[in-house]
């Protein structure tokens, strides 16, 4: 507990120094000087409130509205202040070069030059205040309205070797539930009802059931066990399912701790309770009318992940070499370019998640952008290399920062076709 509080204290100290720098510049605004006490009270009320949020987030369950807000508020406020700080830097540079110019032409300074400088400075800082409010408003909408605004994405998979029995069959994919972040049971239920309303023939879940702990799913098992599909529900593990990140975080809820290995066993057991067929570096044949396709599932494997458990060679070792279609479930899309494309041309389609689409960006049928693309070459939607395809689902839930802007939670519905 003490080391964790020490870490939070360091964050607060950094935030406070940051606030002091900005506060010192804002006090020079004409608008601020007209109501200095009121403006100062508002500023420090918001700032101290953000520090309190950081501290009190320790005392709430991670999957609660309170914790979501306590995380959202200080990070959003910090983003707004960062934009404002940039404009303060521009103002200081402007003043610096103005002073150099004044020294060079000191004999030609007009009597109202200082007045003009102050006016320009006020304009720069006020522009910063205005622009910093825009992302704050957008991110607030992302927190209030977008976290559970599930979108159905319809995708046609054209597979020339598709057996006739699978023509027109549908697959629903969900990924990255992150139950430890979810707090709105009714909204999650609506998302599952939306998926089931499309009556998929198969369902794929591509990893990250939880943030860290198996007990995060306690309130959601009764919702996700409603999922059903005639040809089966198949699942894999994601990087967060192994408890590699915050497993030693202090529990304020008094629940019994499990070892990391016990926790992983409990997570695997949840898949079983839900009726999902968890694929752990193995393959499964799906047979319909004596025709078959092959489904392969690997444990987590990513180019930038120090904890890789996936073994594609093992998973492919028992795949029938004459299987007409092979699908792969692999949580991290970087696996596709690193191992699938160069080694296994037999894998027709890879289904992944992991990126969340960055939870922030822009997406339409013609163009998409997110900061996550500077980390992952394939980060959202359908990608193709010759006859092989990859689909990256941007996630059902969210992680850490509780907001989605432009990249909404996704349920993907694939229709299998042998020709266009």
PDB file of N, CA and C in Angstrom, residues 157-200:
ATOM      1  N   UNK A 157     -16.621 -11.630 -46.240  1.00  0.00           N
ATOM      2  CA  UNK A 157     -15.362 -12.328 -46.461  1.00  0.00           C
ATOM      3  C   UNK A 157     -15.505 -13.193 -47.710  1.00  0.00           C
ATOM      4  N   UNK A 158     -14.767 -12.854 -48.759  1.00  0.00           N
ATOM      5  CA  UNK A 158     -14.818 -13.596 -50.016  1.00  0.00           C
ATOM      6  C   UNK A 158     -13.732 -14.674 -49.981  1.00  0.00           C
ATOM      7  N   UNK A 159     -14.164 -15.931 -49.968  1.00  0.00           N
ATOM      8  CA  UNK A 159     -13.255 -17.071 -49.849  1.00  0.00           C
ATOM      9  C   UNK A 159     -13.546 -18.052 -50.987  1.00  0.00           C
ATOM     10  N   UNK A 160     -12.751 -18.036 -52.051  1.00  0.00           N
ATOM     11  CA  UNK A 160     -13.044 -18.870 -53.220  1.00  0.00           C
ATOM     12  C   UNK A 160     -13.147 -20.359 -52.907  1.00  0.00           C
ATOM     13  N   UNK A 161     -12.431 -20.840 -51.908  1.00  0.00           N
ATOM     14  CA  UNK A 161     -12.451 -22.272 -51.580  1.00  0.00           C
ATOM     15  C   UNK A 161     -13.501 -22.626 -50.528  1.00  0.00           C
ATOM     16  N   UNK A 162     -14.383 -21.715 -50.245  1.00  0.00           N
ATOM     17  CA  UNK A 162     -15.365 -21.952 -49.190  1.00  0.00           C
ATOM     18  C   UNK A 162     -16.292 -23.121 -49.550  1.00  0.00           C
ATOM     19  N   UNK A 163     -16.414 -24.113 -48.673  1.00  0.00           N
ATOM     20  CA  UNK A 163     -17.353 -25.213 -48.943  1.00  0.00           C
ATOM     21  C   UNK A 163     -18.790 -24.695 -49.054  1.00  0.00           C
ATOM     22  N   UNK A 164     -19.577 -25.342 -49.877  1.00  0.00           N
ATOM     23  CA  UNK A 164     -20.941 -24.880 -50.139  1.00  0.00           C
ATOM     24  C   UNK A 164     -21.783 -24.821 -48.873  1.00  0.00           C
ATOM     25  N   UNK A 165     -21.540 -25.726 -47.934  1.00  0.00           N
ATOM     26  CA  UNK A 165     -22.349 -25.762 -46.715  1.00  0.00           C
ATOM     27  C   UNK A 165     -22.165 -24.506 -45.856  1.00  0.00           C
ATOM     28  N   UNK A 166     -21.058 -23.804 -46.059  1.00  0.00           N
ATOM     29  CA  UNK A 166     -20.782 -22.608 -45.260  1.00  0.00           C
ATOM     30  C   UNK A 166     -21.119 -21.317 -46.009  1.00  0.00           C
ATOM     31  N   UNK A 167     -21.617 -21.464 -47.228  1.00  0.00           N
ATOM     32  CA  UNK A 167     -21.998 -20.282 -48.010  1.00  0.00           C
ATOM     33  C   UNK A 167     -23.088 -19.506 -47.274  1.00  0.00           C
ATOM     34  N   UNK A 168     -22.840 -18.212 -47.060  1.00  0.00           N
ATOM     35  CA  UNK A 168     -23.819 -17.342 -46.419  1.00  0.00           C
ATOM     36  C   UNK A 168     -23.850 -17.420 -44.899  1.00  0.00           C
ATOM     37  N   UNK A 169     -23.046 -18.301 -44.310  1.00  0.00           N
ATOM     38  CA  UNK A 169     -23.008 -18.392 -42.850  1.00  0.00           C
ATOM     39  C   UNK A 169     -22.382 -17.118 -42.274  1.00  0.00           C
ATOM     40  N   UNK A 170     -22.770 -16.815 -41.052  1.00  0.00           N
ATOM     41  CA  UNK A 170     -22.293 -15.581 -40.434  1.00  0.00           C
ATOM     42  C   UNK A 170     -21.488 -15.874 -39.169  1.00  0.00           C
ATOM     43  N   UNK A 171     -20.504 -15.023 -38.945  1.00  0.00           N
ATOM     44  CA  UNK A 171     -19.655 -15.094 -37.758  1.00  0.00           C
ATOM     45  C   UNK A 171     -19.722 -13.738 -37.062  1.00  0.00           C
ATOM     46  N   UNK A 172     -20.006 -13.739 -35.784  1.00  0.00           N
ATOM     47  CA  UNK A 172     -19.934 -12.515 -34.989  1.00  0.00           C
ATOM     48  C   UNK A 172     -18.623 -12.526 -34.215  1.00  0.00           C
ATOM     49  N   UNK A 173     -17.919 -11.401 -34.218  1.00  0.00           N
ATOM     50  CA  UNK A 173     -16.682 -11.282 -33.450  1.00  0.00           C
ATOM     51  C   UNK A 173     -16.817 -10.166 -32.424  1.00  0.00           C
ATOM     52  N   UNK A 174     -16.447 -10.483 -31.192  1.00  0.00           N
ATOM     53  CA  UNK A 174     -16.249  -9.449 -30.177  1.00  0.00           C
ATOM     54  C   UNK A 174     -14.846  -9.632 -29.613  1.00  0.00           C
ATOM     55  N   UNK A 175     -14.306  -8.576 -29.055  1.00  0.00           N
ATOM     56  CA  UNK A 175     -12.948  -8.635 -28.541  1.00  0.00           C
ATOM     57  C   UNK A 175     -12.799  -7.642 -27.397  1.00  0.00           C
ATOM     58  N   UNK A 176     -11.813  -7.874 -26.550  1.00  0.00           N
ATOM     59  CA  UNK A 176     -11.422  -6.900 -25.525  1.00  0.00           C
ATOM     60  C   UNK A 176     -12.610  -6.427 -24.685  1.00  0.00           C
ATOM     61  N   UNK A 177     -13.217  -7.355 -23.986  1.00  0.00           N
ATOM     62  CA  UNK A 177     -14.335  -7.008 -23.101  1.00  0.00           C
ATOM     63  C   UNK A 177     -13.850  -6.153 -21.938  1.00  0.00           C
ATOM     64  N   UNK A 178     -12.706  -6.489 -21.370  1.00  0.00           N
ATOM     65  CA  UNK A 178     -12.126  -5.736 -20.254  1.00  0.00           C
ATOM     66  C   UNK A 178     -13.167  -5.479 -19.157  1.00  0.00           C
ATOM     67  N   UNK A 179     -13.652  -6.578 -18.587  1.00  0.00           N
ATOM     68  CA  UNK A 179     -14.731  -6.490 -17.600  1.00  0.00           C
ATOM     69  C   UNK A 179     -14.365  -5.615 -16.407  1.00  0.00           C
ATOM     70  N   UNK A 180     -13.073  -5.504 -16.099  1.00  0.00           N
ATOM     71  CA  UNK A 180     -12.659  -4.677 -14.970  1.00  0.00           C
ATOM     72  C   UNK A 180     -12.872  -3.202 -15.173  1.00  0.00           C
ATOM     73  N   UNK A 181     -13.155  -2.779 -16.393  1.00  0.00           N
ATOM     74  CA  UNK A 181     -13.438  -1.369 -16.659  1.00  0.00           C
ATOM     75  C   UNK A 181     -14.932  -1.085 -16.777  1.00  0.00           C
ATOM     76  N   UNK A 182     -15.708  -2.086 -17.165  1.00  0.00           N
ATOM     77  CA  UNK A 182     -17.139  -1.887 -17.391  1.00  0.00           C
ATOM     78  C   UNK A 182     -17.858  -1.589 -16.070  1.00  0.00           C
ATOM     79  N   UNK A 183     -18.880  -0.744 -16.132  1.00  0.00           N
ATOM     80  CA  UNK A 183     -19.650  -0.447 -14.925  1.00  0.00           C
ATOM     81  C   UNK A 183     -21.153  -0.391 -15.172  1.00  0.00           C
ATOM     82  N   UNK A 184     -21.591  -0.427 -16.434  1.00  0.00           N
ATOM     83  CA  UNK A 184     -23.010  -0.284 -16.748  1.00  0.00           C
ATOM     84  C   UNK A 184     -23.558  -1.628 -17.227  1.00  0.00           C
ATOM     85  N   UNK A 185     -24.095  -2.393 -16.297  1.00  0.00           N
ATOM     86  CA  UNK A 185     -24.597  -3.743 -16.614  1.00  0.00           C
ATOM     87  C   UNK A 185     -25.690  -3.712 -17.665  1.00  0.00           C
ATOM     88  N   UNK A 186     -26.602  -2.762 -17.556  1.00  0.00           N
ATOM     89  CA  UNK A 186     -27.719  -2.701 -18.502  1.00  0.00           C
ATOM     90  C   UNK A 186     -27.226  -2.393 -19.915  1.00  0.00           C
ATOM     91  N   UNK A 187     -26.235  -1.512 -20.022  1.00  0.00           N
ATOM     92  CA  UNK A 187     -25.703  -1.175 -21.344  1.00  0.00           C
ATOM     93  C   UNK A 187     -24.991  -2.376 -21.963  1.00  0.00           C
ATOM     94  N   UNK A 188     -24.245  -3.116 -21.156  1.00  0.00           N
ATOM     95  CA  UNK A 188     -23.572  -4.313 -21.664  1.00  0.00           C
ATOM     96  C   UNK A 188     -24.600  -5.332 -22.134  1.00  0.00           C
ATOM     97  N   UNK A 189     -25.666  -5.479 -21.367  1.00  0.00           N
ATOM     98  CA  UNK A 189     -26.735  -6.403 -21.764  1.00  0.00           C
ATOM     99  C   UNK A 189     -27.346  -5.987 -23.094  1.00  0.00           C
ATOM    100  N   UNK A 190     -27.527  -4.683 -23.300  1.00  0.00           N
ATOM    101  CA  UNK A 190     -28.061  -4.210 -24.583  1.00  0.00           C
ATOM    102  C   UNK A 190     -27.110  -4.565 -25.724  1.00  0.00           C
ATOM    103  N   UNK A 191     -25.803  -4.477 -25.460  1.00  0.00           N
ATOM    104  CA  UNK A 191     -24.833  -4.836 -26.484  1.00  0.00           C
ATOM    105  C   UNK A 191     -24.921  -6.305 -26.859  1.00  0.00           C
ATOM    106  N   UNK A 192     -25.074  -7.170 -25.863  1.00  0.00           N
ATOM    107  CA  UNK A 192     -25.198  -8.608 -26.132  1.00  0.00           C
ATOM    108  C   UNK A 192     -26.512  -8.906 -26.847  1.00  0.00           C
ATOM    109  N   UNK A 193     -27.582  -8.236 -26.449  1.00  0.00           N
ATOM    110  CA  UNK A 193     -28.868  -8.409 -27.136  1.00  0.00           C
ATOM    111  C   UNK A 193     -28.768  -7.975 -28.598  1.00  0.00           C
ATOM    112  N   UNK A 194     -28.017  -6.889 -28.839  1.00  0.00           N
ATOM    113  CA  UNK A 194     -27.824  -6.416 -30.210  1.00  0.00           C
ATOM    114  C   UNK A 194     -27.099  -7.475 -31.040  1.00  0.00           C
ATOM    115  N   UNK A 195     -26.071  -8.071 -30.471  1.00  0.00           N
ATOM    116  CA  UNK A 195     -25.344  -9.129 -31.178  1.00  0.00           C
ATOM    117  C   UNK A 195     -26.277 -10.297 -31.492  1.00  0.00           C
ATOM    118  N   UNK A 196     -27.026 -10.741 -30.497  1.00  0.00           N
ATOM    119  CA  UNK A 196     -27.889 -11.914 -30.682  1.00  0.00           C
ATOM    120  C   UNK A 196     -29.026 -11.646 -31.655  1.00  0.00           C
ATOM    121  N   UNK A 197     -29.411 -10.388 -31.799  1.00  0.00           N
ATOM    122  CA  UNK A 197     -30.497 -10.062 -32.726  1.00  0.00           C
ATOM    123  C   UNK A 197     -30.123 -10.378 -34.173  1.00  0.00           C
ATOM    124  N   UNK A 198     -28.840 -10.505 -34.460  1.00  0.00           N
ATOM    125  CA  UNK A 198     -28.381 -10.827 -35.813  1.00  0.00           C
ATOM    126  C   UNK A 198     -28.219 -12.328 -36.030  1.00  0.00           C
ATOM    127  N   UNK A 199     -28.480 -13.126 -35.010  1.00  0.00           N
ATOM    128  CA  UNK A 199     -28.513 -14.595 -35.085  1.00  0.00           C
ATOM    129  C   UNK A 199     -27.276 -15.154 -35.805  1.00  0.00           C
ATOM    130  N   UNK A 200     -26.083 -14.956 -35.266  1.00  0.00           N
ATOM    131  CA  UNK A 200     -24.879 -15.465 -35.935  1.00  0.00           C
ATOM    132  C   UNK A 200     -24.794 -16.987 -35.855  1.00  0.00           C
TER     133      UNK A 200
END
